[in-house]
Amino acid sequence: MKAILIGLGVVGGIIVGLVPAVHRPRPRWWMALCVGGMGLTIALGLLPPLSGTFRDAVITWRQVNPELYVPVAGTLDWDAAVASGDTLVVPMTDRAIPPTTAQVLIPSALFVPKDASVVILAVQRWKNDQQFVVQGIVAADPILALPFIPGLEERARNLFFHVPLSWVAVVAYAYALWYAVLFLRRRRFIDDVHSVSAVSIGTLFALLATVTGSIWAKFNWGSFWNWDPRETSIFLLLLIYAAYFALRQSIEEPQRRAQIAAVYAIVAFVTVPFLVFIMPRLMEGLHPGSASDQTAGPILSTQPGVLHPLKQIVFALSMFSFSLLFFWLLSLRVRSGILALRHKIQQVQEISETS
Amino acid sequence: MEAFLIRYSIYVVFLIVFVIWIGIAGWLWRLERRLVELEQWARQHEGNRP
């Protein structure tokens, strides 16, 4: 199911992105799909509250940070509630499989709706693994909730933004390779415009992936940059494609510039599968899916339950929407490049006609 | 104030990201329309060339 959903997001994004062709204007429905898809990705990725279990609260207390309050979803048994000073001791059954029942200590001043069938409470382990003190209410009868992952907490939402940005960069570099090959075969400058546009936008996406990853790393691993194999590989990739622009700038003659840039784009892409898909998985590192990780990471792992169904849907949607955003930017860049190219040709023709 | 910000931080992040996206989307939409106009203008001028 996970493979189908994510596959649909990836393949659907590329197909819808390429229809209509990149050099044609984007229809209104297409732009609305992209704007809506991205808006929905942001809303579904950031708004649903996190929902954990008592086990998560115990793990967090023992292994992560004993000060942290964990959102635990469950049903409160108000009939068995007992008042103790200014707190209410209420049995609560969480939504784990199998469910666990524990006592939660709710301050009398805190309003918790009694008619709600499911509440998410911010709790912290108290005297033992069966007693939890409540700090506040996170949500009552939430429509959607994302799973709480001890050690990652809210930061797990970065998956919906960081991974699609990196993926789109790979798609962009592959697109640049394809048009570089076409240029070398057909010698049409329009193919060069496609290729250079894809490299520019791909590099923008690779930079954004690096920034989102770096901010995440600061809060999860303690430093903005850790020279993890995947960080090193994206750094190398950025250097390789930065050299592409330096190379283009250094050649004045348009035919020669396009030709050498096309050869460089082909050679540069040879490193992409190795740097993105192979090297970070062979070496030990901090990223999920590295050699030191027991799983292939939340996206590629075939183990059941690694990625929550709602996360699968939001991730597939984000892959689709980010692909559309890339093709929109690419279309704008390619079409303005073609206009500039036509203008230059026209100027050359006018000069040759007058002389 | 700090407790409020920590508790509602994800909603603050959502608001910031959403507003940025609406801004980018509006800019792209306008750019698309302007480019279509420019393409039409260029086509007309190319056609009028002697």
Coordinates of C-alpha atoms in Angstrom, one line a residue, chain A residues 22-230:
Chain A
V22 CA 7.2 22.4 -20.2
H23 CA 7.4 25.1 -23.0
R24 CA 3.7 25.6 -23.1
P25 CA 1.7 28.0 -20.7
R26 CA 0.3 26.3 -17.6
P27 CA -3.6 26.1 -17.7
R28 CA -5.6 27.5 -14.8
W29 CA -6.6 24.0 -13.5
W30 CA -3.0 23.0 -13.4
M31 CA -1.9 26.1 -11.4
A32 CA -4.8 25.6 -9.0
L33 CA -3.8 21.9 -8.6
C34 CA -0.3 23.0 -7.7
V35 CA -1.3 25.8 -5.3
G36 CA -4.0 23.6 -3.7
G37 CA -1.7 20.6 -3.4
M38 CA 1.0 22.6 -1.8
G39 CA -1.4 24.3 0.6
L40 CA -2.9 20.9 1.6
T41 CA 0.6 19.5 2.1
I42 CA 1.5 22.4 4.4
A43 CA -1.8 22.1 6.3
L44 CA -1.8 18.3 6.6
G45 CA 1.9 18.2 7.4
L46 CA 1.8 20.9 10.1
L47 CA -1.7 21.1 11.6
P48 CA -2.7 17.6 12.8
P49 CA -1.7 17.2 16.5
L50 CA 0.7 14.4 17.5
S51 CA -0.8 11.5 19.3
G52 CA 1.3 9.0 21.3
T53 CA 0.8 6.3 23.9
F54 CA 1.7 5.9 27.6
R55 CA 4.6 3.7 26.4
D56 CA 5.9 6.7 24.3
A57 CA 5.7 8.9 27.5
V58 CA 7.7 6.3 29.5
I59 CA 10.3 6.0 26.7
T60 CA 10.6 9.8 26.5
W61 CA 10.9 10.1 30.3
R62 CA 13.6 7.4 30.4
Q63 CA 15.6 7.9 27.2
V64 CA 15.0 11.4 25.8
N65 CA 14.1 14.1 28.3
P66 CA 12.3 13.6 31.6
E67 CA 11.1 17.2 31.5
L68 CA 9.2 16.7 28.2
Y69 CA 5.4 16.4 28.1
V70 CA 4.1 13.8 25.6
P71 CA 0.8 14.0 23.8
V72 CA -1.1 10.8 24.7
A73 CA -4.4 10.0 23.0
G74 CA -7.0 8.0 24.8
T75 CA -10.4 7.6 26.4
L76 CA -11.0 8.9 29.9
D77 CA -13.2 6.9 32.3
W78 CA -14.9 9.7 34.1
D79 CA -17.1 7.3 36.1
A80 CA -14.1 6.0 38.0
A81 CA -12.6 9.5 38.6
V82 CA -11.4 10.3 42.1
A83 CA -10.8 13.7 43.6
S84 CA -7.5 14.1 45.4
G85 CA -6.8 17.6 46.7
D86 CA -6.9 20.0 43.7
T87 CA -6.4 17.2 41.2
L88 CA -8.6 14.6 39.6
V89 CA -7.3 11.1 39.3
V90 CA -8.9 9.6 36.2
P91 CA -8.2 6.2 34.5
M92 CA -7.3 6.6 30.8
T93 CA -7.0 4.0 28.2
D94 CA -4.6 4.9 25.4
R95 CA -4.9 3.9 21.7
A96 CA -1.9 1.5 21.6
I97 CA -2.2 -2.1 20.3
P98 CA -2.9 -3.7 22.8
P99 CA -4.2 -0.6 24.8
T100 CA -2.8 0.3 28.2
T101 CA -4.8 1.8 31.0
A102 CA -3.1 4.2 33.4
Q103 CA -4.0 6.9 35.9
V104 CA -3.8 10.5 34.8
L105 CA -3.7 13.4 37.3
I106 CA -5.7 16.3 35.9
P107 CA -5.6 19.6 37.8
S108 CA -9.1 20.7 38.7
A109 CA -8.5 24.1 37.0
L110 CA -7.9 22.4 33.7
F111 CA -11.0 22.1 31.5
V112 CA -11.3 18.7 29.8
P113 CA -14.5 18.1 27.9
K114 CA -16.3 15.1 29.4
D115 CA -18.3 14.3 26.3
A116 CA -15.2 13.8 24.1
S117 CA -14.7 10.2 23.2
V118 CA -11.0 10.7 22.5
V119 CA -8.7 13.3 24.1
I120 CA -5.1 14.0 23.5
L121 CA -3.5 15.1 26.8
A122 CA 0.1 16.5 27.3
V123 CA 1.4 14.1 30.0
Q124 CA 4.5 13.3 31.9
R125 CA 5.4 10.2 33.8
W126 CA 5.0 10.8 37.5
K127 CA 5.7 8.3 40.3
N128 CA 5.7 5.1 38.3
D129 CA 4.9 3.9 34.7
Q130 CA 1.2 3.7 35.6
Q131 CA 0.7 7.3 36.8
F132 CA 1.0 10.4 34.6
V133 CA 0.6 14.1 35.4
V134 CA -1.4 16.2 32.9
Q135 CA 0.0 19.6 31.8
G136 CA -2.8 20.5 29.4
I137 CA -5.2 19.3 26.7
V138 CA -3.9 19.1 23.1
A139 CA -7.1 18.2 21.3
A140 CA -10.5 16.7 21.9
D141 CA -11.9 14.3 19.3
P142 CA -9.3 15.2 16.7
I143 CA -10.2 14.5 13.0
L144 CA -6.6 13.7 12.2
A145 CA -3.6 13.0 14.2
L146 CA 0.0 12.1 13.4
P147 CA 2.0 9.6 15.4
F148 CA 4.3 10.7 18.2
I149 CA 7.8 9.4 17.7
P150 CA 10.0 9.6 20.9
G151 CA 13.1 11.6 20.2
L152 CA 11.7 13.2 17.1
E153 CA 8.4 14.8 18.3
E154 CA 7.3 17.7 16.2
R155 CA 10.5 17.6 14.1
A156 CA 9.2 14.4 12.4
R157 CA 7.1 16.7 10.2
N158 CA 10.2 17.8 8.3
L159 CA 9.8 14.5 6.3
F160 CA 7.1 16.2 4.2
F161 CA 9.3 19.0 3.1
H162 CA 13.0 17.9 3.3
V163 CA 12.7 14.6 1.3
P164 CA 10.5 15.9 -1.6
L165 CA 12.9 18.9 -2.0
S166 CA 15.9 16.5 -2.4
W167 CA 13.9 14.2 -4.7
V168 CA 12.8 17.1 -7.0
A169 CA 16.5 18.1 -7.2
V170 CA 17.3 14.6 -8.6
V171 CA 14.4 14.8 -11.1
A172 CA 15.7 18.2 -12.2
Y173 CA 19.2 16.9 -12.8
A174 CA 17.8 13.9 -14.7
Y175 CA 15.8 16.4 -16.8
A176 CA 18.9 18.4 -17.5
L177 CA 20.8 15.2 -18.5
W178 CA 18.0 14.3 -21.0
Y179 CA 18.0 17.7 -22.7
A180 CA 21.9 17.8 -22.7
V181 CA 21.8 14.5 -24.6
L182 CA 19.1 16.0 -27.0
F183 CA 21.2 19.1 -27.5
L184 CA 24.3 17.1 -28.5
R185 CA 22.1 15.1 -31.0
R186 CA 20.0 17.9 -32.4
R187 CA 22.2 21.0 -31.8
R188 CA 19.1 23.1 -31.0
F189 CA 19.6 26.0 -28.5
I190 CA 16.1 25.4 -27.1
D191 CA 17.4 22.1 -25.7
D192 CA 20.2 24.0 -24.0
V193 CA 17.7 26.4 -22.5
H194 CA 15.8 23.4 -21.0
S195 CA 19.0 21.9 -19.7
V196 CA 20.3 25.0 -18.0
S197 CA 16.9 25.9 -16.6
A198 CA 16.6 22.4 -15.0
V199 CA 20.0 22.7 -13.4
S200 CA 19.3 26.1 -12.0
I201 CA 16.0 25.1 -10.4
G202 CA 17.4 21.7 -9.3
T203 CA 20.2 23.5 -7.5
L204 CA 17.7 25.8 -5.8
F205 CA 15.8 22.8 -4.6
A206 CA 19.0 21.1 -3.5
L207 CA 19.9 24.2 -1.5
L208 CA 16.5 24.3 0.1
A209 CA 16.8 20.6 1.0
T210 CA 20.2 21.4 2.6
V211 CA 18.7 24.3 4.6
T212 CA 15.7 22.4 5.8
G213 CA 17.9 19.5 6.7
S214 CA 20.4 21.7 8.4
I215 CA 17.8 23.5 10.6
W216 CA 16.4 20.0 11.5
A217 CA 19.9 18.7 12.4
K218 CA 20.5 21.7 14.7
F219 CA 17.5 20.7 16.8
N220 CA 17.9 16.9 16.6
W221 CA 21.6 16.3 16.4
G222 CA 22.8 19.4 18.1
S223 CA 24.7 21.0 15.2
F224 CA 23.7 22.6 11.9
W225 CA 26.4 20.5 10.0
N226 CA 27.7 17.1 11.1
W227 CA 29.5 15.8 7.9
D228 CA 27.2 12.8 7.9
P229 CA 27.6 10.9 4.5
R230 CA 24.4 12.3 3.2

